[in-house]
Each structure stands twice: as structure tokens, then as C-alpha cells.
Coordinates of C-alpha atoms in Angstrom, one line a residue:
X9 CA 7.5 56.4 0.3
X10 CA 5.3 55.9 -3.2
X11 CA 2.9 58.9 -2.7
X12 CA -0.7 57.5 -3.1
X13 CA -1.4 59.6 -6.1
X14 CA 1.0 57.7 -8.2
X15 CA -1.0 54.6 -7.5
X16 CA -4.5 55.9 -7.8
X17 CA -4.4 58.9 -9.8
X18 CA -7.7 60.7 -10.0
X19 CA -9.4 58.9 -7.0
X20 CA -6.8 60.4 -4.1
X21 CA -8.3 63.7 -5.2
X22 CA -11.8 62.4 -4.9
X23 CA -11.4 61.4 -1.6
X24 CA -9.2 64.2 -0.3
X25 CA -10.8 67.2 -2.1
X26 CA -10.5 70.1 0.7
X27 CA -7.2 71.1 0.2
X28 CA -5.4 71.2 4.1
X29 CA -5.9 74.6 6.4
X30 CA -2.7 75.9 7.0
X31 CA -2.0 77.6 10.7
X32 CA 1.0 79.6 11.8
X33 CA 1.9 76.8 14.1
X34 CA 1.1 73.1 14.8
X35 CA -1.3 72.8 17.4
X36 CA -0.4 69.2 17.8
X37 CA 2.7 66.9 17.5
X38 CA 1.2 64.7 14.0
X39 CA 0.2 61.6 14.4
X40 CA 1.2 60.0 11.2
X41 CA 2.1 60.4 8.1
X42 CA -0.4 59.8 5.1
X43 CA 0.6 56.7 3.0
X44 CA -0.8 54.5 0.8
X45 CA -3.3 51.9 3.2
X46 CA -3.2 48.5 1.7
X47 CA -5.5 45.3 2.6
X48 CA -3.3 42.4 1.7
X49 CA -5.2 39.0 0.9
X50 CA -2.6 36.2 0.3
X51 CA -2.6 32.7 -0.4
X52 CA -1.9 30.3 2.4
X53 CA -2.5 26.8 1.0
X54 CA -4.5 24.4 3.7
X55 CA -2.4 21.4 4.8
X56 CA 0.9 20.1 5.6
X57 CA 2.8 23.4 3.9
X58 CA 0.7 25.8 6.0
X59 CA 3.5 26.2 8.5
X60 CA 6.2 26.8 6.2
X61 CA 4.5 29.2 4.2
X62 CA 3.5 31.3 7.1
X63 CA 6.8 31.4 8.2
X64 CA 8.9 32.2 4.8
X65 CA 6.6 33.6 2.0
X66 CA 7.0 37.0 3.0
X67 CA 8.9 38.8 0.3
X68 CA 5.5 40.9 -1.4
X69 CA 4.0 41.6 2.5
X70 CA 7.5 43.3 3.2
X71 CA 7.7 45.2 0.3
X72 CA 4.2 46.3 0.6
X73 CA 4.8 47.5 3.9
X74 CA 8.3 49.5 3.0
X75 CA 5.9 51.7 0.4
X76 CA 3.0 52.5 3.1
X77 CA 0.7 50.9 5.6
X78 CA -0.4 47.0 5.2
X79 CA -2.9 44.7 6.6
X80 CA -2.5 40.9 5.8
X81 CA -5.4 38.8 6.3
X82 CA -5.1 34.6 5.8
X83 CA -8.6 34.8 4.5
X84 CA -8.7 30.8 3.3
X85 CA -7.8 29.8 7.5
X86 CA -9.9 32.7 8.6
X87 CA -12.9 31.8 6.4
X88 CA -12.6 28.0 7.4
X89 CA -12.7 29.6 11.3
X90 CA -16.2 31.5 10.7
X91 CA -13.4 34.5 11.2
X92 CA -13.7 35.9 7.8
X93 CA -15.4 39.0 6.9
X94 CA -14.3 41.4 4.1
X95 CA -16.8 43.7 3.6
X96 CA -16.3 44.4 7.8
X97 CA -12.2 44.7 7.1
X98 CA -13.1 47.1 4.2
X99 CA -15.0 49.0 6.4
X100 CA -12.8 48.9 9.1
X101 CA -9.7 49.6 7.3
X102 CA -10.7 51.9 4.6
X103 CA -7.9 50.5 2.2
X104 CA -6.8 52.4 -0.7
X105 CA -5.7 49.6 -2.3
X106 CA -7.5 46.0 -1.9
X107 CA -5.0 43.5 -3.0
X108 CA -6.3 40.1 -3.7
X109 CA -4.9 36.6 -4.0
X110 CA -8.0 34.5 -5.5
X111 CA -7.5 31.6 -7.8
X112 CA -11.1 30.4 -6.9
X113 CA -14.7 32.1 -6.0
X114 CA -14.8 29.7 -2.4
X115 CA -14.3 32.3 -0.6
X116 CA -14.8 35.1 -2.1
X117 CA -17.8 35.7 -4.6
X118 CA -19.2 38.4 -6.5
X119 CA -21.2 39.8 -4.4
X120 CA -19.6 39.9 -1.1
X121 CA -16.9 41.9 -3.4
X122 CA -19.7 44.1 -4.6
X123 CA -20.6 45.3 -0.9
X124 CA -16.9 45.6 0.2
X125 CA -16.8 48.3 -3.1
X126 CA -20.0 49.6 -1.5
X127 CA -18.3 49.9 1.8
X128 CA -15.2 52.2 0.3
X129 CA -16.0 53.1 -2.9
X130 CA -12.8 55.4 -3.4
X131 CA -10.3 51.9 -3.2
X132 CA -8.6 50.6 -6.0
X133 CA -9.4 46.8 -6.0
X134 CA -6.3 44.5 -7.8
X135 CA -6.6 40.6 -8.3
X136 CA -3.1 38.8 -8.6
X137 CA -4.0 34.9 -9.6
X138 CA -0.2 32.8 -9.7
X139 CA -1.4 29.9 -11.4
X140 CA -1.1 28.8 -14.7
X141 CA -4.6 26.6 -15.4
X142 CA -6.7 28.6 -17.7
X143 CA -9.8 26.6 -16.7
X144 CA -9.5 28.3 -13.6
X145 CA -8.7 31.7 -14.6
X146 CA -11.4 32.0 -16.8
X147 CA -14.6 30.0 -15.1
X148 CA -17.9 31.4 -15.0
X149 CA -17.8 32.5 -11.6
X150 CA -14.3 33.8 -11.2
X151 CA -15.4 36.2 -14.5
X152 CA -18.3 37.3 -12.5
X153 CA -15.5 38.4 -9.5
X154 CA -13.1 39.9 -11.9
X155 CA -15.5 42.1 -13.8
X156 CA -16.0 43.8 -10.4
X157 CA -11.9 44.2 -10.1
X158 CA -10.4 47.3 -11.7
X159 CA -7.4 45.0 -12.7
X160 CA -6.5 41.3 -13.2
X161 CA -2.7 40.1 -13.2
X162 CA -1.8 36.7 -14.2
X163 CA 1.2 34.6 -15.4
X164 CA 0.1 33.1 -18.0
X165 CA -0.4 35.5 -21.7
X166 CA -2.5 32.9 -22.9
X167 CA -5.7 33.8 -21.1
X168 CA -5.1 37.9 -21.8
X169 CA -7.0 38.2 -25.1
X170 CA -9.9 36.2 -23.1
X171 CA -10.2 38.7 -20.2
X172 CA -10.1 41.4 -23.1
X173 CA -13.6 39.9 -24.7
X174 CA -15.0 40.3 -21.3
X175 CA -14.3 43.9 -20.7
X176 CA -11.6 42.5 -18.0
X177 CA -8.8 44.9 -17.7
X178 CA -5.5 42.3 -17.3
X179 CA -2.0 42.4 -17.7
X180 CA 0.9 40.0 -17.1
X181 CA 2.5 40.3 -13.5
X182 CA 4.8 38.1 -11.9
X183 CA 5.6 36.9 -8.7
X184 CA 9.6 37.9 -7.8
X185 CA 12.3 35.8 -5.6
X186 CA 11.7 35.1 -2.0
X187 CA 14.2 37.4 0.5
X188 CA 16.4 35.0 3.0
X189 CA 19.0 36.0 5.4
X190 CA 21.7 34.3 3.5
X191 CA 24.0 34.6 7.0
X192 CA 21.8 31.8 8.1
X193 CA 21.3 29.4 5.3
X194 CA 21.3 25.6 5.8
X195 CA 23.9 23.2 5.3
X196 CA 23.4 21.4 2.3
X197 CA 25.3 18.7 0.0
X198 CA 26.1 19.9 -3.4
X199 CA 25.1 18.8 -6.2
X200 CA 25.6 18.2 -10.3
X201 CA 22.3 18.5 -11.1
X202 CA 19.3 19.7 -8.9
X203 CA 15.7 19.4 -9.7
X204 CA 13.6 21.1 -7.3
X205 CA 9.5 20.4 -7.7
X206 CA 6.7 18.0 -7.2
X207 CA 6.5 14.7 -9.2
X208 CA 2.0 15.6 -9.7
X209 CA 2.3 14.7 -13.4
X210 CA 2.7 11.5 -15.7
X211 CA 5.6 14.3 -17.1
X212 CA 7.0 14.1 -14.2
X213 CA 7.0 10.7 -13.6
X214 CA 9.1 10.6 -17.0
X215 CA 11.3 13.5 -15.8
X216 CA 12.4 11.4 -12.6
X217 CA 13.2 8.2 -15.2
X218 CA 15.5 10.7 -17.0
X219 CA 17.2 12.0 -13.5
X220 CA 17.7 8.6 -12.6
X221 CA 19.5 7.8 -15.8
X222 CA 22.0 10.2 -15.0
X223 CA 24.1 7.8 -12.9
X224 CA 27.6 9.3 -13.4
X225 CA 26.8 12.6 -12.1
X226 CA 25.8 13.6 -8.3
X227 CA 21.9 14.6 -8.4
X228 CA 19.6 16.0 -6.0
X229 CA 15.5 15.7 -6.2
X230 CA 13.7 17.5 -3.8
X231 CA 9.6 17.7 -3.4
X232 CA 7.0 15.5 -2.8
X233 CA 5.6 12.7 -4.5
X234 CA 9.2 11.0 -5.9
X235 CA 10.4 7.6 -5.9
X236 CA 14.2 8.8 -4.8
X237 CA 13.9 12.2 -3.0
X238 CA 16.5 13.7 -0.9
X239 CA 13.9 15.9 1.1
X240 CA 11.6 18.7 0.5
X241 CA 12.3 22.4 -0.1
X242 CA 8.4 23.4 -0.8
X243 CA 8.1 27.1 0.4
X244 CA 11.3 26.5 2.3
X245 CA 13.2 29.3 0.8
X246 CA 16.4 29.3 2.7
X247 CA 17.3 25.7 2.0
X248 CA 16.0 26.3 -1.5
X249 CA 18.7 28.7 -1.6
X250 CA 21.1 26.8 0.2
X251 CA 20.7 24.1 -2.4
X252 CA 21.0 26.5 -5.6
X253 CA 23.9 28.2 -4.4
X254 CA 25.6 24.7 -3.3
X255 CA 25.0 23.1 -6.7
X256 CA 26.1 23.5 -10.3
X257 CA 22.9 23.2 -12.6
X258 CA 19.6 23.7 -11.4
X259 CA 17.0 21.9 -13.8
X260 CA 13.6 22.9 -14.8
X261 CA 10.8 22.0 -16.9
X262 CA 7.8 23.2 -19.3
X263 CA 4.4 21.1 -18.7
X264 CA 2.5 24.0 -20.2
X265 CA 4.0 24.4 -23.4
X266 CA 0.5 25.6 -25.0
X267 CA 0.3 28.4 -22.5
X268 CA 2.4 31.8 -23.4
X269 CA 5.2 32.7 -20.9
X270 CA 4.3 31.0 -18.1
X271 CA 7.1 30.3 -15.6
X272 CA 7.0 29.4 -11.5
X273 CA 8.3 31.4 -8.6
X274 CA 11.2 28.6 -8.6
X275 CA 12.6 30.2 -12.2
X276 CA 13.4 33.9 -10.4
X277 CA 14.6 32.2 -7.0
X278 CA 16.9 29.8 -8.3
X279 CA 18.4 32.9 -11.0
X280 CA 18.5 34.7 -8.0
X281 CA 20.4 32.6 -5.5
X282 CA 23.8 33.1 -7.8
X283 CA 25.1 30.1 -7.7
X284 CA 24.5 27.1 -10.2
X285 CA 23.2 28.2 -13.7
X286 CA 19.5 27.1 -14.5
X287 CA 18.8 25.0 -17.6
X288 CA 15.7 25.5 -18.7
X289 CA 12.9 24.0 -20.9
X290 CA 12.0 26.4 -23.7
X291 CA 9.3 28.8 -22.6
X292 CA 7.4 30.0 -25.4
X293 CA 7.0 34.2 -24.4
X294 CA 9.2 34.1 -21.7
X295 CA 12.2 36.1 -22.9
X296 CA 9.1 38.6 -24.5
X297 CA 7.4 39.1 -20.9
X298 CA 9.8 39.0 -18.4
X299 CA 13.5 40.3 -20.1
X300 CA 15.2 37.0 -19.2
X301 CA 17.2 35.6 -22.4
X302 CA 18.9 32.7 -23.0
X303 CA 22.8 32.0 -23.4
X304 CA 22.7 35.6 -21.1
X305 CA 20.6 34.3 -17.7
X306 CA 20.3 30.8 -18.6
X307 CA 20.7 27.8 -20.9
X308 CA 17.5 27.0 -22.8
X309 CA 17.1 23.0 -23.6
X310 CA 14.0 21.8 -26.0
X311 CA 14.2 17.5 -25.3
X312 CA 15.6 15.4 -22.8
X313 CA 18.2 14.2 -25.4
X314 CA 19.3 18.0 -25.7
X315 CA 19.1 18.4 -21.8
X316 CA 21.7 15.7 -21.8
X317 CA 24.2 16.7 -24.0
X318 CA 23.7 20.5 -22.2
X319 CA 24.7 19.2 -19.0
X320 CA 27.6 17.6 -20.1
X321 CA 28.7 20.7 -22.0
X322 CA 28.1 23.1 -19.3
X323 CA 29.8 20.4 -16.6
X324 CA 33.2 20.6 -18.2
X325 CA 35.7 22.2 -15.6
X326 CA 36.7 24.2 -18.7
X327 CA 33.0 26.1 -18.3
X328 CA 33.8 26.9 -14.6
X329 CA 34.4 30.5 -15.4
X330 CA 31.8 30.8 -17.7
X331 CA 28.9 29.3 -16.1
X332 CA 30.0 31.8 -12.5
X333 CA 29.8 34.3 -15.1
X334 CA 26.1 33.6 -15.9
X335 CA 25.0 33.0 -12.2
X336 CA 26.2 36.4 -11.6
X337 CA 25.0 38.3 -14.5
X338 CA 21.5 36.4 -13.5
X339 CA 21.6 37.1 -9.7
X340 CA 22.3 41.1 -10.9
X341 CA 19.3 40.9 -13.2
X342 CA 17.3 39.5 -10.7
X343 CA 17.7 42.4 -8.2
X344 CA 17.4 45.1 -10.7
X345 CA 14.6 43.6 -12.4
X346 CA 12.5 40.7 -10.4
X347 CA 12.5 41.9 -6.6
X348 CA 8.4 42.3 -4.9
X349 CA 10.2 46.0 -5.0
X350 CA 10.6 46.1 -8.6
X351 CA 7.1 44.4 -9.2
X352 CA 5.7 47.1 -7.1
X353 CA 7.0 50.0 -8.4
X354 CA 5.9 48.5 -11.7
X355 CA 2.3 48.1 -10.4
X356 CA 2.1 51.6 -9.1
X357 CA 3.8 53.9 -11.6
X358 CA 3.6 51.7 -15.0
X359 CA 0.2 49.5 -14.5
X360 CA -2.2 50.8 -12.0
X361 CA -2.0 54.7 -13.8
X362 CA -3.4 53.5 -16.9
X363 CA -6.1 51.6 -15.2
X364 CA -9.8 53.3 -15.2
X365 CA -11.1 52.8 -12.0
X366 CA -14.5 51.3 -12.0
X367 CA -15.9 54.0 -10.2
X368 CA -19.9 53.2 -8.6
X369 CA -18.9 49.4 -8.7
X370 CA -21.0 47.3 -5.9
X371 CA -22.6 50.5 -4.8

């Protein structure tokens, strides 16, 4: 286990300054060990994904729970129930580490989070937002939220120099791949060319035309919102893996290209399944923030035109060797690197030990 130290420094010492009494014998068998006590608030979108997400996005929860003691909380269902009450959890729980998942103040404003610092003043409080729309990451009211945080991760660099004029202490942190039992993956057709997403955009819509225009070669759309879809792998993890392992080029696109390094979960699943190679828009920062290159972990395309002449290259049986090759160089780079493990231990012994703890917050 991560000793709690390593995640909070000075404050462990603060809360646990008696040092232990010593006898010549236990006097009872111990109850537990001491590890790090974590109060987990995820995202669970409202709506027709709820019940997939419940059931598959796991892989931070479970690797929270394999470095101490965690309590998950749906706090978006919970709230909409009149169930929700985080200064009361706080209290309850007496968290070392609160661990939040807020891309809006609905829930969750400033000064609830003031009171829940009130009501454990020793915890370390981290905000992890996924998203990539600066207008969100930076309104008034999540500002107010996040000054009250000792730390802000994000995925998108653009925003950083932002949260620096407000005295927010941020840093780049990504999400990792999804676990699966890969004993007990779908069956699935395999594909040429797989595009996995939601058509939500007029770039999209475009995208689509171009998928559509590849009528020689066997492709595979899947999300919601297309014209010709061949299903839905939304938070469905094991047939997303099915479908990456089962076809040859996995697809994906930039619609942020103003916004430094951003990239979606699907980027670190699909490198990780092993099987097709990923061909991916360029993605200003991306290579700089999270170590994967191109021509080593994946092929980097700039316009459809180039996209096109790509696939053709990389569909050659005479690039059936190589393109294994890079799969499995990704997949290896992907467990070293990109596992909720690896993000953790990042957190705990690289980040969170150069963060000053905003000690007297809410109190």
C-alpha cells in the first residue's frame, strides 16, 4: 500500500502527532491497518448511458481501492434524490483525500465545499475535470469552487496559464484505459476502418461524409447521432475492445485544435486494446504531455486527403507486420505508462507532494 504520507506530506503529521505507545504485548488482535481513506465523487452522466456507466467505468475506483480505503458516492443521482449531503459524508468519513469529479457548480458550490473543509480540515481536497470546453473550466462560479481546492487537474493545457492568474494550483492529468476481462469480450465483425464516437458536431457530420466515401474498404461507425451506424459502444468498454482488437485502423479526430493536448479516454483505450493501429488527427501538445509519439504508438494524419492516402498505405498486406508491431509497442506503453495505477502513483508521489495544502480553508 501507498503510505499516506507520500500523498499528504506534512498534514499526516498534523493529524497524527502523538507518536503510538508501545506495550510488551498486544492487548488486542488489530482491527485494521491505517491507509489512505479516500471519498471518491465520480461522474455518472443522467440518461440513457447511466446503466452502462455504472456497470463498466470502474478502472480509477479499483485502483483507488488497491492503494487504501474508498468510498464512491453518485453525487449527480444522489443529489437529484434529496440524498446528497457532502459536508455529512465528510464528516462521517473523515477522508484523507476528497476526490472530486465536477465539470459544473450544480451540485456542488463554494460554500457547501467550504463547510465540508470545515468539517475535516486535515483532508487534501483534489478536483479532476475530463472535459475539454474552457468556458466551463474557467466560469465564474467553478473559479470560486476551485480556489477552495488544493489542486485542479484537467486535460486540456490551454486553460493552465488561466488557473495560474487566479492563484489555482493545476496541472495536466489524464484519464487512463478502462480494465475488461478480455476472456469475455464480445463477438464482433472486423473491420478496415473503425470510427468510434458521437456524430454532436457539424465536423462530424463532415467526418461521416468522408467515412461514407470510403466504399472499397469494410468500415464500422459506432455512437449515437449517425446516419449509417452499426451500434453503440458508449461506455461499453468490452465491445469497445472487442471492436479495436477485431479491426485494423481505428480512426480519430481533433475538433479542438485551438486547445493544447487535449485527447479523449477513447485515444488510451483503443492504444490499449493491441490490436488495430490508431490514426490520429494531429494533436497540438499531445506527444509533449502524455509521451505518446507518432510513427512509434500511432500514425498522425493533418486532412482528410492525408487520412486517405494513410489508410491505404497502412492497409497494404505488405504493412501487416509492421502495423502488429505498432499495436504492440502501443498496448506495452499503455500499461507501463497510462493505467488509473500509473495515474495514481503519479498523483501521489509526483503531483500531490509539491502541492501546499490550503491549510484553514472553509474553516
Amino acid at each position: 500500500n501507498f503510505e499516506i504520507e507520500s500523498a499528504r506530506g506534512s498534514a499526516y503529521y498534523r493529524r497524527y502527532s502523538t507518536p503510538p505507545q508501545i506495550g510488551d504485548h498486544p492487548l488486542i488482535p488489530p482491527l485494521e491497518t491505517e491507509q489512505l481513506r479516500v471519498l471518491y465523487l465520480p461522474i455518472y452522466e443522467p440518461g440513457s448511458y447511466y446503466p452502462v456507466q455504472k456497470q463498466y467505468k470502474r478502472g480509477l475506483r479499483d485502483a483507488f481501492a488497491r492503494i487504501g480505503r474508498v468510498w464512491e458516492v453518485d453525487y449527480i443521482h444522489a443529489s437529484r434524490r434529496g440524498e446528497f449531503d457532502l459536508v455529512e459524508l465528510v464528516d462521517q468519513w473523515q477522508p484523507d483525500l476528497l476526490f472530486l469529479q465536477l465539470h459544473s457548480t450544480e451540485e456542488i458550490q463554494a460554500e457547501t465545499l467550504a463547510q465540508a473543509r470545515a468539517a475535516n480540515p486535515d483532508m487534501m481536497v483534489v478536483n479532476w475535470n475530463g472535459d475539454v470546453y474552457a468556458r466551463h473550466l474557467t466560469a465564474e462560479g467553478m473559479i470560486d469552487v476551485l480556489k477552495l481546492c488544493d489542486l485542479q487537474c484537467c486535460v486540456n493545457a490551454s486553460v493552465l496559464s488561466r488557473y495560474a492568474a487566479q492563484g489555482i494550483h493545476a496541472v495536466y492529468w489524464q484519464c487512463g484505459w478502462e480494465p475488461v476481462d478480455e476472456t469475455a469480450l464480445p463477438d464482433v465483425p472486423d473491420y478496415d476502418v473503425l470510427f468510434t464516437g458521437n456524430c454532436y458536431s457539424e465536423q462530424r457530420k463532415v467526418f461521416e461524409v468522408f467515412l461514407e466515401s470510403l466504399t472499397d474498404l469494410r468500415v464500422g461507425i459506432y455512437g449515437a447521432g449517425w446516419q449509417r451506424g452499426n451500434g453503440n459502444s458508449t461506455y461499453n468498454f468490452p465491445l469497445s475492445r472487442a471492436l479495436y482488437q477485431q479491426s485494423k485502423l481505428i480512426l480519430g479526430d481533433n475538433q479542438w485544435p485551438e486547445d493544447y493536448a487535449f485527447v479523449s479516454n477513447r485515444v488510451f483505450d483503443t492504444l490499449a486494446a493491441g490490436g488495430g493501429i490508431l490514426l490520429h488527427q494531429q494533436v497540438p501538445g499531445m506527444t509533449e504531455y502524455t509521451g505518446i509519439t507518432p510513427d512509434e504508438h500511432f500514425v498522425e494524419w493533418v486532412t482528410t486527403d492525408d487520412l486517405r492516402e494513410k489508410i491505404a498505405y497502412w492497409l497494404h498486406p505488405k504493412r501487416d507486420r509492421e502495423r502488429k508491431a505498432m499495436a504492440a509497442r502501443a498496448r506495452a506503453f499503455m500499461e507501463a505508462e497510462h493505467s488509473f495505477d500509473a495515474r495514481l502513483r503519479q498523483l501521489l508521489f509526483e503531483i500531490l507532494p509539491t502541492v501546499e495544502m490550503k491549510v484553514g480553508v472553509g474553516e
